[in-house]
Short mmCIF file of C-alpha atoms in Angstrom, two decimals:
data_model
loop_
_atom_site.label_atom_id
_atom_site.label_comp_id
_atom_site.label_asym_id
_atom_site.label_seq_id
_atom_site.Cartn_x
_atom_site.Cartn_y
_atom_site.Cartn_z
CA UNK A 17 95.53 81.13 26.53
CA UNK A 18 92.38 83.57 27.49
CA UNK A 19 92.18 81.33 30.53
CA UNK A 20 95.93 81.06 31.39
CA UNK A 21 95.61 84.93 30.80
CA UNK A 22 92.43 85.53 33.44
CA UNK A 23 94.31 83.13 35.72
CA UNK A 24 97.57 85.27 35.60
CA UNK A 25 95.23 88.41 36.55
CA UNK A 26 93.70 86.76 39.10
CA UNK A 27 96.79 85.74 41.19
CA UNK A 28 98.24 89.24 40.31
CA UNK A 29 95.55 90.89 42.12
CA UNK A 30 95.91 88.82 45.32
CA UNK A 31 98.91 89.46 45.11
CA UNK A 32 98.53 93.18 45.10
CA UNK A 33 96.22 92.47 48.08
CA UNK A 34 98.07 90.99 49.87
CA UNK A 35 101.02 93.19 49.42
CA UNK A 36 98.83 95.99 50.37
CA UNK A 37 97.40 94.63 53.43
CA UNK A 38 101.42 94.01 54.42
CA UNK A 39 102.55 97.25 53.67
CA UNK A 40 99.85 98.55 56.07
CA UNK A 41 99.86 96.10 58.70
CA UNK A 42 101.09 98.08 61.04
CA UNK A 43 98.95 101.18 60.61
CA UNK A 44 96.95 102.91 63.40
CA UNK A 45 94.09 103.37 64.45
CA UNK A 46 95.60 101.32 66.96
CA UNK A 47 92.95 102.27 69.53
CA UNK A 48 89.51 100.71 69.89
CA UNK A 49 86.53 102.54 67.15
CA UNK A 50 83.67 103.57 68.95
CA UNK A 51 80.43 101.25 68.35
CA UNK A 52 77.74 101.98 66.11
CA UNK A 53 77.53 103.66 62.68
CA UNK A 54 78.80 102.75 59.73
CA UNK A 55 82.43 101.99 59.88
CA UNK A 56 84.89 103.40 57.21
CA UNK A 57 88.77 102.80 57.59
CA UNK A 58 91.00 102.86 55.05
CA UNK A 59 94.38 101.78 55.82
CA UNK A 60 96.44 104.91 54.10
CA UNK A 61 93.78 106.35 52.45
CA UNK A 62 91.14 107.57 54.94
CA UNK A 63 92.29 107.13 58.75
CA UNK A 64 92.14 109.78 61.76
CA UNK A 65 93.72 108.02 64.49
CA UNK A 66 94.35 110.95 67.10
CA UNK A 67 90.41 112.19 66.95
CA UNK A 68 88.21 110.47 69.15
CA UNK A 69 84.82 110.04 70.39
CA UNK A 70 81.62 112.32 69.45
CA UNK A 71 82.33 116.16 68.12
CA UNK A 72 78.72 116.92 67.92
CA UNK A 73 77.34 118.39 70.70
CA UNK A 74 79.87 117.50 73.25
CA UNK A 75 79.67 117.43 76.76
CA UNK A 76 83.55 117.58 77.16
CA UNK A 77 86.23 118.07 75.05
CA UNK A 78 90.19 117.97 76.07
CA UNK A 79 93.29 118.07 74.36
CA UNK A 80 96.36 115.96 75.28
CA UNK A 81 99.14 115.87 74.31
CA UNK A 82 99.96 113.60 71.68
CA UNK A 83 101.56 110.83 73.13
CA UNK A 84 98.97 109.49 75.40
CA UNK A 85 96.80 107.94 72.54
CA UNK A 86 97.20 104.65 74.35
CA UNK A 87 95.43 105.61 77.60
CA UNK A 88 92.83 107.20 75.63
CA UNK A 89 90.12 103.90 75.62
CA UNK A 90 90.04 102.97 78.87
CA UNK A 91 90.57 106.55 80.47
CA UNK A 92 87.41 108.11 78.48
CA UNK A 93 85.56 104.29 79.09
CA UNK A 94 86.22 104.41 82.87
CA UNK A 95 85.23 108.09 83.41
CA UNK A 96 81.92 107.36 81.66
CA UNK A 97 81.39 105.34 83.97
CA UNK A 98 82.43 107.22 87.07
CA UNK A 99 80.00 110.10 85.87
CA UNK A 100 77.33 108.63 83.82
CA UNK A 101 76.09 111.88 83.16
CA UNK A 102 78.98 112.57 80.92
CA UNK A 103 77.78 110.58 77.36
CA UNK A 104 79.47 112.22 74.43
CA UNK A 105 83.29 113.37 75.47
CA UNK A 106 85.77 114.65 72.65
CA UNK A 107 89.06 113.90 72.91
CA UNK A 108 92.64 115.17 70.10
CA UNK A 109 95.54 113.27 71.34
CA UNK A 110 97.95 115.73 68.18
CA UNK A 111 101.43 117.12 69.05
CA UNK A 112 100.68 119.82 72.00
CA UNK A 113 102.52 122.27 69.71
CA UNK A 114 99.70 121.86 67.06
CA UNK A 115 97.22 121.86 69.82
CA UNK A 116 98.38 125.31 70.92
CA UNK A 117 98.04 126.52 67.48
CA UNK A 118 94.89 124.77 67.32
CA UNK A 119 93.88 127.03 70.24
CA UNK A 120 94.85 130.17 69.16
CA UNK A 121 93.60 129.99 66.05
CA UNK A 122 90.07 128.50 67.24
CA UNK A 123 90.32 125.66 64.51
CA UNK A 124 91.64 122.56 63.10
CA UNK A 125 91.93 122.21 59.15
CA UNK A 126 92.73 118.51 58.53
CA UNK A 127 92.63 117.15 54.36
CA UNK A 128 89.01 118.60 53.59
CA UNK A 129 87.37 118.96 57.06
CA UNK A 130 88.09 121.85 59.39
CA UNK A 131 86.84 121.34 62.65
CA UNK A 132 86.40 124.34 65.51
CA UNK A 133 86.03 123.33 68.63
CA UNK A 134 87.33 124.88 72.23
CA UNK A 135 88.51 122.62 74.34
CA UNK A 136 87.89 122.34 78.19
CA UNK A 137 91.08 121.06 78.84
CA UNK A 138 94.49 121.16 77.44
CA UNK A 139 97.24 119.15 78.61
CA UNK A 140 101.17 119.30 77.56
CA UNK A 141 104.14 119.37 78.85
CA UNK A 142 105.41 122.09 81.77
CA UNK A 143 107.60 124.08 79.36
CA UNK A 144 104.59 124.40 77.18
CA UNK A 145 101.63 124.90 79.94
CA UNK A 146 104.14 127.75 81.52
CA UNK A 147 103.65 129.75 78.20
CA UNK A 148 100.20 129.57 78.41
CA UNK A 149 99.87 130.03 82.15
CA UNK A 150 97.33 132.98 82.26
CA UNK A 151 95.00 130.39 79.77
CA UNK A 152 94.04 128.82 82.60
CA UNK A 153 91.64 128.19 85.60
CA UNK A 154 93.34 125.14 87.59
CA UNK A 155 96.77 122.95 86.70
CA UNK A 156 97.79 120.39 87.69
CA UNK A 157 100.83 117.43 87.66
CA UNK A 158 99.10 114.04 86.99
CA UNK A 159 101.61 111.92 84.80
CA UNK A 160 105.61 111.82 84.13
CA UNK A 161 108.40 110.31 82.02
CA UNK A 162 111.64 109.49 80.37
CA UNK A 163 112.98 108.68 77.34
CA UNK A 164 114.44 105.43 75.28
CA UNK A 165 115.45 104.36 72.29
CA UNK A 166 113.07 102.49 69.97
CA UNK A 167 115.10 99.92 67.50
CA UNK A 168 113.71 97.06 64.93
CA UNK A 169 113.19 93.70 66.82
CA UNK A 170 116.10 92.02 68.15
CA UNK A 171 118.33 95.61 67.69
CA UNK A 172 119.69 94.59 64.21
CA UNK A 173 122.26 97.66 63.84
CA UNK A 174 123.36 96.62 68.12
CA UNK A 175 122.55 100.46 69.28
CA UNK A 176 123.07 100.44 72.26
CA UNK A 177 123.16 103.94 73.61
CA UNK A 178 122.10 107.56 72.12
CA UNK A 179 125.52 108.09 70.55
CA UNK A 180 125.33 105.01 67.81
CA UNK A 181 122.55 107.82 66.41
CA UNK A 182 125.10 109.74 64.84
CA UNK A 183 126.70 106.86 63.02
CA UNK A 184 126.36 107.00 59.30
CA UNK A 185 124.56 103.46 58.56
CA UNK A 186 121.69 104.27 61.49
CA UNK A 187 119.11 106.10 60.09
CA UNK A 188 117.19 108.04 62.66
CA UNK A 189 113.38 109.13 63.30
CA UNK A 190 113.69 112.09 65.43
CA UNK A 191 110.64 114.42 66.34
CA UNK A 192 111.21 118.06 65.02
CA UNK A 193 111.77 120.14 67.92
CA UNK A 194 110.27 123.05 66.21
CA UNK A 195 106.09 121.91 67.39
CA UNK A 196 107.85 119.01 69.46
CA UNK A 197 108.46 119.64 73.49
CA UNK A 198 109.97 116.03 73.88
CA UNK A 199 112.56 117.05 70.29
CA UNK A 200 114.12 119.42 72.93
CA UNK A 201 114.38 117.38 75.44
CA UNK A 202 116.08 114.77 73.23
CA UNK A 203 118.52 117.20 72.23
CA UNK A 204 119.12 117.71 75.71
CA UNK A 205 119.84 113.70 76.54
CA UNK A 206 122.06 114.62 73.55
CA UNK A 207 124.65 116.91 74.99
CA UNK A 208 124.68 115.15 78.03
CA UNK A 209 125.46 111.64 75.87
CA UNK A 210 127.77 113.55 73.74
CA UNK A 211 127.70 117.28 73.82
CA UNK A 212 126.81 119.86 71.30
CA UNK A 213 129.27 118.15 69.08
CA UNK A 214 126.71 114.87 69.58
CA UNK A 215 123.66 116.90 68.89
CA UNK A 216 124.66 118.55 65.65
CA UNK A 217 125.80 115.46 64.10
CA UNK A 218 122.36 114.15 64.14
CA UNK A 219 119.78 116.97 64.12
CA UNK A 220 122.71 119.04 61.62
CA UNK A 221 124.62 116.93 59.50
CA UNK A 222 122.11 113.92 59.81
CA UNK A 223 118.96 115.78 58.67
CA UNK A 224 121.05 117.36 55.71
CA UNK A 225 122.37 113.51 54.90
CA UNK A 226 119.19 112.75 54.65
CA UNK A 227 119.43 109.96 57.40
CA UNK A 228 118.18 111.86 60.48
CA UNK A 229 114.18 112.28 59.40
CA UNK A 230 112.12 115.06 61.63
CA UNK A 231 108.71 113.64 62.01
CA UNK A 232 105.92 115.51 61.58
CA UNK A 233 104.04 113.93 64.40
CA UNK A 234 106.14 112.24 66.56
CA UNK A 235 103.93 109.62 67.97
CA UNK A 236 102.92 107.77 65.32
CA UNK A 237 105.87 108.45 62.73
CA UNK A 238 108.47 106.85 64.78
CA UNK A 239 107.08 103.86 65.49
CA UNK A 240 105.71 103.19 62.60
CA UNK A 241 108.93 104.04 60.50
CA UNK A 242 111.05 101.62 62.63
CA UNK A 243 108.33 99.10 62.16
CA UNK A 244 108.31 99.41 58.25
CA UNK A 245 111.87 99.35 58.26
CA UNK A 246 112.33 102.71 57.54
CA UNK A 247 114.11 104.09 60.29
CA UNK A 248 116.10 101.39 62.49
CA UNK A 249 116.16 103.97 65.83
CA UNK A 250 114.06 106.44 67.07
CA UNK A 251 114.70 108.06 70.68
CA UNK A 252 110.83 108.58 72.12
CA UNK A 253 109.62 108.57 75.39
CA UNK A 254 109.58 104.77 77.02
CA UNK A 255 105.49 104.78 77.00
CA UNK A 256 105.39 104.58 73.74
CA UNK A 257 108.21 101.55 73.17
CA UNK A 258 106.53 99.84 75.57
CA UNK A 259 102.50 100.55 74.10
CA UNK A 260 103.98 99.10 70.76
CA UNK A 261 105.47 95.76 72.73
CA UNK A 262 102.00 95.37 74.62
CA UNK A 263 100.46 95.01 70.63
CA UNK A 264 102.58 92.69 69.96
CA UNK A 265 104.71 94.35 67.79
CA UNK A 266 108.47 93.54 66.78
CA UNK A 267 110.18 96.90 68.10
CA UNK A 268 112.58 96.46 70.50
CA UNK A 269 113.75 99.01 73.52
CA UNK A 270 117.40 99.94 73.97
CA UNK A 271 117.19 102.00 78.00
CA UNK A 272 119.12 105.36 78.34
CA UNK A 273 121.30 105.18 81.87
CA UNK A 274 119.39 108.13 84.05
CA UNK A 275 123.00 110.03 84.15
CA UNK A 276 121.70 110.85 80.32
CA UNK A 277 117.76 110.35 80.60
CA UNK A 278 115.61 113.49 81.30
CA UNK A 279 112.17 113.52 82.80
CA UNK A 280 109.06 114.90 82.04
CA UNK A 281 106.77 116.01 83.52
CA UNK A 282 102.53 116.10 82.37
CA UNK A 283 100.20 119.00 83.57
CA UNK A 284 96.53 119.59 82.67
CA UNK A 285 94.68 123.22 82.73
CA UNK A 286 91.56 123.60 82.89
CA UNK A 287 90.48 126.32 80.36
CA UNK A 288 89.23 129.96 81.96
CA UNK A 289 87.39 129.50 78.28
CA UNK A 290 86.30 126.27 78.77
CA UNK A 291 82.55 125.75 77.59
CA UNK A 292 82.13 122.84 80.28
CA UNK A 293 83.24 124.16 83.36
CA UNK A 294 81.32 121.16 85.71
CA UNK A 295 82.86 118.47 83.03
CA UNK A 296 86.34 119.70 83.20
CA UNK A 297 86.55 119.65 87.06
CA UNK A 298 84.90 115.96 87.16
CA UNK A 299 87.41 114.75 84.41
CA UNK A 300 90.19 116.60 86.57
CA UNK A 301 89.19 115.00 89.94
CA UNK A 302 88.98 111.61 87.65
CA UNK A 303 92.41 112.21 86.04
CA UNK A 304 94.02 112.31 89.87
CA UNK A 305 91.86 109.73 91.28
CA UNK A 306 93.10 105.92 91.76
CA UNK A 307 91.61 104.90 88.97
CA UNK A 308 93.01 107.32 86.28
CA UNK A 309 96.05 107.42 88.06
CA UNK A 310 95.71 103.28 87.67
CA UNK A 311 95.94 103.95 83.85
CA UNK A 312 98.29 105.76 83.34
CA UNK A 313 100.59 103.52 85.65
CA UNK A 314 99.37 100.60 83.66
CA UNK A 315 100.81 102.01 80.37
CA UNK A 316 104.25 102.84 82.03
CA UNK A 317 104.05 106.80 82.69
CA UNK A 318 105.38 107.59 86.30
CA UNK A 319 103.34 109.03 89.33
CA UNK A 320 103.13 112.79 89.09
CA UNK A 321 105.44 114.69 91.17
CA UNK A 322 102.84 116.94 93.32
#
């Protein structure tokens, strides 16, 4: 009897471990972790996917608009090859509104961690950059993007357009316009596709019923909610859906026609308060150069409109 009970307990523990692994099988970080030191990442508990590199005595600090996390590995590694004098680079890929607040307040608190660090370069959409224009010594357009709808693999809900997101049976993951520029741009697309009635249906009526979920960090939550079947669809930048497919994750992408779509332009600014002005200048040159641009094209971004 005792042996039977022990066997059942072991089986249950193995099953629990298997379920836990399955529950977190798509969890970020999706980037390659740095080499060296003790590697300690616990899915769902200790997992910091939006802070990259060397935070102690960095030679360059970059605040990237969050949806560009997929370029970081190649971009930073190749920048270091092109400019070997820079070995310690730190980057954040949080939502641009959060990054702007971090710049304004001087620090970021994440869990029990407080980070006080000054960026050399800040990147965001044109609207956010224009709001902070007086903070920069140099501003350059370096990439663009368009919208797509991310859905579960093979699109079981048969979503064909933005108008389908108003259906009662479709659970939508939607970037929160309160701090996400993409949220406001998606609302523009809703109006193009179905007028203010469509916008109100998705952003007000369905929020009240719980069938539209407003994200906290759009570039992480929407793919995860779709992958874990907590959402049926989510409007995202094309590059986000494309990247999940590059990873082999079970998502599909629904194209949005040009007449209903919007274009985004990404801009980088060197801050007047940048502690590492020369490093910032060198990185900007790399970003706009052939190698930097080829990395962005590889991940589906469109060229800048100079």
